[in-house]
Coordinates of C-alpha atoms in Angstrom, one line a residue:
M1 CA 96.4 86.6 72.8
A2 CA 96.8 84.9 69.5
T3 CA 95.0 86.5 66.8
D4 CA 94.1 82.8 64.9
D5 CA 91.6 80.9 67.8
S6 CA 95.1 78.1 68.6
Y7 CA 95.4 79.9 71.7
L8 CA 91.9 80.0 73.8
L9 CA 91.0 76.3 71.8
A10 CA 94.1 74.3 73.2
K11 CA 93.8 75.8 76.5
M12 CA 89.9 74.5 76.8
E13 CA 91.2 71.1 74.8
G14 CA 93.4 71.1 77.8
A15 CA 90.8 71.4 80.1
F16 CA 88.1 69.5 78.2
Q17 CA 91.2 66.6 78.5
L18 CA 92.1 66.5 81.8
R19 CA 88.1 66.5 82.9
E20 CA 87.3 64.2 81.2
G21 CA 89.6 62.0 79.9
R22 CA 89.1 62.0 76.1
G23 CA 90.1 64.7 73.7
M24 CA 87.6 66.9 72.1
T25 CA 85.6 64.7 68.9
D26 CA 85.9 67.5 65.7
R27 CA 82.9 67.8 65.7
E28 CA 83.1 69.2 69.5
R29 CA 86.0 71.3 68.4
Q30 CA 83.8 73.4 65.5
F31 CA 81.4 73.6 68.1
A32 CA 83.8 75.7 70.9
I33 CA 85.6 77.7 68.1
A34 CA 81.8 79.5 67.1
S35 CA 81.3 80.8 69.9
A36 CA 84.2 82.5 69.8
H37 CA 86.7 82.6 67.1
G38 CA 89.0 85.5 64.5
A39 CA 89.8 87.2 68.1
A40 CA 91.8 90.1 67.0
D41 CA 92.8 91.5 70.2
E42 CA 92.1 89.6 73.6
C43 CA 89.3 91.5 74.4
H44 CA 86.7 90.8 71.1
A45 CA 86.6 88.5 68.8
T46 CA 83.3 86.7 66.6
C47 CA 80.7 84.3 67.1
D48 CA 78.4 82.4 64.3
V49 CA 75.2 81.2 66.4
S50 CA 73.9 79.9 63.1
R51 CA 76.6 77.6 62.6
M52 CA 75.9 76.8 66.2
K53 CA 73.1 75.4 65.3
S54 CA 73.8 73.5 62.8
L55 CA 75.9 71.4 64.3
L56 CA 73.5 70.8 67.3
R57 CA 70.9 70.1 64.9
E58 CA 73.1 67.3 64.3
Q59 CA 74.2 66.3 67.4
P60 CA 72.1 67.0 70.2
S61 CA 74.2 65.9 73.1
L62 CA 76.8 68.6 72.1
I63 CA 75.2 70.8 74.7
D64 CA 75.7 68.6 77.4
T65 CA 79.7 67.6 76.6
V66 CA 80.9 71.2 75.7
G67 CA 78.4 73.4 76.4
S68 CA 80.1 75.0 79.7
L69 CA 83.5 75.0 77.4
A70 CA 81.4 77.1 74.5
L71 CA 80.4 79.6 77.3
S72 CA 83.3 79.9 78.9
M73 CA 85.4 80.2 75.4
A74 CA 82.0 83.2 74.7
T75 CA 82.2 84.9 77.9
T76 CA 85.2 87.2 78.0
Y77 CA 84.8 88.9 74.5
H78 CA 83.4 91.6 72.9
G79 CA 80.9 91.1 69.9
T80 CA 79.8 87.1 71.8
H81 CA 77.0 87.6 73.4
D82 CA 74.7 86.3 70.9
A83 CA 76.5 83.0 71.6
V84 CA 76.8 83.5 75.3
L85 CA 72.3 83.9 74.7
F86 CA 72.1 81.4 72.7
L87 CA 74.0 78.9 75.5
L88 CA 71.4 80.1 78.2
D89 CA 68.6 79.7 76.4
R90 CA 69.2 75.9 75.8
G91 CA 70.0 75.7 80.0
V92 CA 74.1 75.9 79.8
R93 CA 74.0 77.4 83.5
T94 CA 78.0 76.3 84.1
L95 CA 80.8 77.9 83.4
Y96 CA 84.4 75.2 82.4
D97 CA 87.6 76.9 85.0
C98 CA 90.1 76.3 81.9
E99 CA 92.9 76.7 84.1
T100 CA 92.4 73.6 87.1
G101 CA 89.3 72.2 84.3
L102 CA 86.7 72.2 87.3
A103 CA 83.8 74.2 86.6
G104 CA 82.7 76.3 89.8
K105 CA 80.3 79.0 90.0
G106 CA 82.6 82.3 90.6
N107 CA 85.5 79.9 90.7
H108 CA 86.7 80.4 87.0
E109 CA 89.3 82.0 84.3
A110 CA 86.3 83.5 82.1
V111 CA 84.9 86.0 85.1
S112 CA 87.6 87.3 85.5
G113 CA 88.5 87.7 81.6
A114 CA 85.4 89.3 80.7
F115 CA 85.9 91.9 83.7
Y116 CA 89.6 92.5 82.3
C117 CA 87.9 93.5 78.8
G118 CA 85.2 95.7 80.3
N119 CA 82.6 93.4 79.1
F120 CA 79.7 94.1 81.5
R121 CA 77.1 93.5 79.1
T122 CA 78.0 89.7 79.1
L123 CA 79.3 89.7 82.7
R124 CA 75.2 91.0 84.3
T125 CA 73.8 88.7 81.4
L126 CA 75.9 85.9 83.3
F127 CA 74.9 87.6 86.9
E128 CA 70.9 87.8 85.8
A129 CA 71.1 84.0 84.9
G130 CA 72.4 83.2 87.5
V131 CA 75.4 81.8 86.0
T132 CA 77.8 83.3 88.5
D133 CA 77.8 86.6 90.4
A134 CA 80.7 89.2 91.0
S135 CA 80.8 88.2 94.9
F136 CA 83.9 85.7 94.4
A137 CA 87.2 87.0 96.5
N138 CA 89.3 83.6 95.1
M139 CA 89.2 84.1 91.4
P140 CA 92.4 82.3 89.7
W141 CA 93.5 84.4 86.4
V142 CA 96.4 83.9 84.0
S143 CA 97.5 87.4 83.8
W144 CA 97.8 87.4 88.1
P145 CA 100.8 86.4 90.0
H146 CA 97.4 85.3 92.5
K147 CA 94.7 85.0 93.2
T148 CA 92.8 88.0 92.7
T149 CA 89.3 89.4 92.8
L150 CA 87.4 92.3 91.3
L151 CA 87.9 95.4 93.6
R152 CA 91.4 94.7 93.3
M153 CA 91.7 94.8 89.1
S154 CA 89.4 97.9 89.4
I155 CA 92.5 99.9 91.1
Y156 CA 93.8 101.4 88.5
R157 CA 91.1 101.9 86.1
P158 CA 88.3 103.8 84.8
L159 CA 85.6 103.3 88.3
E160 CA 83.3 102.4 85.9
Y161 CA 85.1 98.7 86.6
A162 CA 84.9 99.6 90.6
R163 CA 81.1 100.5 90.0
F164 CA 80.2 98.1 88.2
A165 CA 81.4 95.6 90.6
L166 CA 80.4 97.2 93.7
E167 CA 76.7 97.2 91.9
H168 CA 76.8 93.6 91.6
G169 CA 77.3 92.5 95.2
V170 CA 81.0 92.9 95.2
D171 CA 81.4 93.8 99.3
P172 CA 84.2 96.7 99.8
D173 CA 85.9 95.5 102.5
E174 CA 86.7 91.3 100.7
E175 CA 89.8 90.7 101.5
L176 CA 92.1 89.4 99.4
P177 CA 93.0 85.7 99.6
F178 CA 96.9 86.0 99.7
E179 CA 98.9 87.3 102.0
E180 CA 101.9 90.4 100.5
E181 CA 103.1 93.5 101.4
S182 CA 100.4 95.4 99.4
G183 CA 97.7 94.5 101.6
R184 CA 94.5 92.3 102.8
T185 CA 91.9 95.0 100.8
A186 CA 91.3 96.7 97.9
L187 CA 91.6 100.0 99.5
Q188 CA 95.4 98.5 101.5
N189 CA 96.5 97.7 98.1
A190 CA 95.3 101.0 96.4
V191 CA 96.6 103.2 99.3
A192 CA 99.9 100.9 99.2
P193 CA 103.0 102.1 96.5
P194 CA 103.0 100.2 92.9
M195 CA 104.9 97.2 92.9
G196 CA 107.5 96.4 89.1
G197 CA 108.3 93.2 88.5
G198 CA 109.6 90.9 91.4
C199 CA 107.9 92.8 94.0
L200 CA 110.2 95.9 93.6
P201 CA 109.9 99.6 94.2
W202 CA 108.5 101.2 91.3
H203 CA 108.4 104.7 91.5
N204 CA 105.9 106.0 89.7
P205 CA 104.1 108.7 91.6
E206 CA 101.1 108.3 88.7
R207 CA 100.5 105.2 89.2
W208 CA 100.1 105.9 92.8
A209 CA 98.4 109.3 92.9
Q210 CA 95.8 106.8 90.7
G211 CA 95.1 104.5 93.5
M212 CA 95.2 107.0 96.3
R213 CA 92.4 108.2 93.9
F214 CA 90.7 105.4 93.8
A215 CA 90.8 104.6 98.0
E216 CA 89.0 107.8 98.4
F217 CA 86.4 106.4 95.5
L218 CA 86.2 103.1 98.7
L219 CA 86.2 105.5 101.6
S220 CA 83.3 107.0 100.1
E221 CA 81.6 104.1 99.4
G222 CA 81.7 103.1 102.1
A223 CA 85.0 100.7 102.9
Y224 CA 86.1 100.6 106.2
Y225 CA 89.2 103.0 107.1
D226 CA 91.6 101.0 108.8
V227 CA 94.6 101.9 110.6
F228 CA 97.6 100.9 107.8
S229 CA 95.8 102.7 105.4
A230 CA 95.4 106.4 107.3
C231 CA 99.0 105.4 107.9
G232 CA 99.3 104.0 104.5
R233 CA 97.8 108.3 103.2
G234 CA 99.3 110.3 106.1
D235 CA 96.5 111.0 107.8
L236 CA 97.0 111.7 111.1
D237 CA 93.4 112.1 112.4
R238 CA 92.4 109.4 111.6
L239 CA 95.2 106.9 113.3
R240 CA 94.3 109.4 116.8
T241 CA 90.6 108.7 116.1
L242 CA 91.5 105.0 116.0
T243 CA 93.9 105.3 118.9
A244 CA 91.5 106.5 120.9
E245 CA 89.3 103.6 119.9
D246 CA 91.8 101.1 120.6
P247 CA 95.2 101.9 121.9
A248 CA 96.8 98.7 120.5
V249 CA 95.8 99.1 117.5
I250 CA 99.5 100.8 117.3
E251 CA 101.0 97.3 117.8
S252 CA 99.0 95.7 115.7
R253 CA 99.7 93.3 112.4
G254 CA 98.1 93.6 109.0
A255 CA 99.2 91.6 105.9
A256 CA 102.5 89.6 105.6
D257 CA 102.8 91.3 109.3
L258 CA 103.2 94.8 108.5
T259 CA 102.8 97.8 111.0
P260 CA 101.2 101.3 111.3
L261 CA 104.8 101.9 111.7
H262 CA 105.6 100.3 108.3
W263 CA 102.8 101.5 106.5
A264 CA 103.3 104.8 107.9
V265 CA 107.7 105.0 106.6
R266 CA 106.3 103.4 103.5
G267 CA 103.6 106.3 102.9
Q268 CA 106.0 108.8 103.3
S269 CA 104.2 110.2 106.6
P270 CA 106.9 111.4 108.7
E271 CA 104.3 112.8 111.1
C272 CA 102.6 109.3 111.5
A273 CA 105.5 107.7 111.5
R274 CA 106.2 110.2 114.4
W275 CA 103.3 109.8 116.1
L276 CA 103.2 105.9 116.7
L277 CA 107.1 106.8 117.9
D278 CA 105.9 109.1 120.2
R279 CA 103.6 106.3 121.6
G280 CA 105.7 103.2 121.6
A281 CA 105.9 101.6 118.0
D282 CA 108.2 99.0 117.9
V283 CA 110.9 100.9 115.8
N284 CA 112.2 97.3 115.1
A285 CA 109.5 95.7 114.6
E286 CA 109.9 93.1 111.9
S287 CA 107.5 92.4 109.4
L288 CA 106.8 87.7 108.1
T289 CA 109.8 88.6 106.0
G290 CA 111.7 89.4 109.1
R291 CA 111.8 93.0 107.1
P292 CA 111.9 96.2 109.9
A293 CA 110.9 99.6 108.6
L294 CA 114.0 100.7 107.5
H295 CA 114.1 97.8 105.2
I296 CA 111.1 99.8 103.9
A297 CA 113.2 103.4 104.2
A298 CA 116.1 101.8 102.5
E299 CA 114.8 100.7 99.5
W300 CA 111.9 103.0 98.9
G301 CA 115.1 105.5 98.8
L302 CA 114.0 107.5 101.5
D303 CA 117.1 109.1 103.5
D304 CA 114.7 111.7 105.8
M305 CA 113.0 108.3 107.4
V306 CA 116.5 106.6 107.5
W307 CA 117.2 109.6 110.1
L308 CA 114.0 109.9 112.0
L309 CA 113.4 105.4 112.4
A310 CA 117.1 105.6 113.6
G311 CA 117.6 109.1 115.6
Y312 CA 114.4 106.7 117.5
G313 CA 117.1 103.2 118.3
A314 CA 116.4 101.5 114.8
D315 CA 119.2 98.7 114.6
L316 CA 120.6 99.9 112.0
N317 CA 121.5 96.3 110.9
P318 CA 119.1 94.0 111.1
Q319 CA 118.9 90.8 108.4
D320 CA 116.1 90.0 106.8
R321 CA 115.1 86.5 105.0
K322 CA 117.7 86.5 102.6
G323 CA 120.6 88.2 104.9
R324 CA 120.0 91.6 103.7
T325 CA 120.4 95.5 106.3
P326 CA 118.7 97.9 105.0
L327 CA 121.6 98.6 103.7
H328 CA 121.9 95.4 101.2
R329 CA 118.4 96.9 99.2
A330 CA 119.6 100.3 99.3
T331 CA 122.5 100.0 96.8
Y332 CA 121.1 97.1 95.8
L333 CA 118.8 99.2 93.8
G334 CA 120.9 102.5 93.2
E335 CA 118.8 104.5 96.3
V336 CA 121.9 106.4 97.1
E337 CA 120.9 109.1 100.0
A338 CA 119.7 106.7 102.2
A339 CA 122.5 104.3 101.9
E340 CA 124.4 107.4 102.6
A341 CA 123.0 108.4 105.3
L342 CA 123.4 104.6 106.9
I343 CA 126.6 104.9 106.3
V344 CA 127.2 107.7 108.2
L345 CA 124.9 106.8 110.7
G346 CA 127.2 103.8 111.1
A347 CA 125.4 100.4 109.7
D348 CA 127.5 98.1 109.3
T349 CA 129.1 97.5 105.1
R350 CA 130.8 94.0 105.8
V351 CA 127.3 91.9 106.9
R352 CA 127.2 89.4 104.5
T353 CA 123.5 87.9 102.5
R354 CA 123.2 84.6 102.9
G355 CA 124.6 84.3 99.6
G356 CA 128.2 85.4 100.8
K357 CA 127.9 89.3 99.3
T358 CA 128.7 92.7 101.5
A359 CA 125.7 95.7 100.7
I360 CA 129.2 97.2 98.7
E361 CA 129.4 93.7 96.0
L362 CA 125.7 93.9 95.6
T363 CA 125.6 97.9 94.2
R364 CA 123.7 99.1 91.4
L365 CA 123.0 102.1 89.3
G366 CA 124.2 105.1 91.4
C367 CA 126.1 103.9 94.3
K368 CA 128.2 102.1 91.9
Y369 CA 130.3 104.6 92.7
L370 CA 130.8 103.4 96.3
R371 CA 132.5 100.6 95.3
Q372 CA 135.5 102.7 94.8
G373 CA 134.7 104.9 98.0

């Protein structure tokens, strides 16, 4: 975020123009800036309540025209709590949605920004005043590719974030408002291995371990321990318990149509994967994007899983919606051992993607030598 006031103010002015059909007056602009200005970074700013009082004496209507906008500007930052209190004392009870220009209780970037910055003092003040609450599950935020939730935002942060969210009404089993392979709940998101840019596998054991610790915390707080999370954690005992309660859980579908087998493979749990396959799990079951578990094993470089799945009759050449086979994924991501295992097992190196590329033509990183093979 810029260290001057231009970024935030321009965003708010755009929202104001969209909603009110006019630009802000000079005094309205000054009032908004007085609520939050001089941002030293994305979490800290300054407010000038004396200036706000002075402007309001000159033009009382400011509280009606830009009061909620000023409250949104002050909400995110540390250092602007006095402006928040001043506006609440004067009856402001809504926040401005700077993404769409629509005011909405619990549906705005200001709250997620405050939470991201660990500004619990202001959030607690807003919750107690009834302006918003922590239980919403459809929260757009500019830095997230999709809508998110406070609990999901807590996964890779200190546990005080999650504790704050849970203490203020967040349901540990709230469902995320999108369909991704990382799962539908915060628990599943924590268990799933971290993804990098472009939703590509990110081999980061430390971050994954952090997610697993967060998962343990959620379970201690009473989150439902579902079959996908159990398989992702390699918890065979929990998998057995759930299957005893309902045998059909083996073929259940989660976010993005992933099965427990997909989760066991990605979670690097051969015990759970073998247990599922021995009980009839479909080794070729496809996800929403047409990817069976073998795709997952290939792109994560899990050559032992490639051999295991092949031993249970996995199709070696299934194509996803982009026409990519497991071998395409392995060579593109430079997963040498997985690529070699697939070739040894008989994967067809001539299959082309929708873009007309074979797996060998897509080789990157350590797999480049295959072009000369």
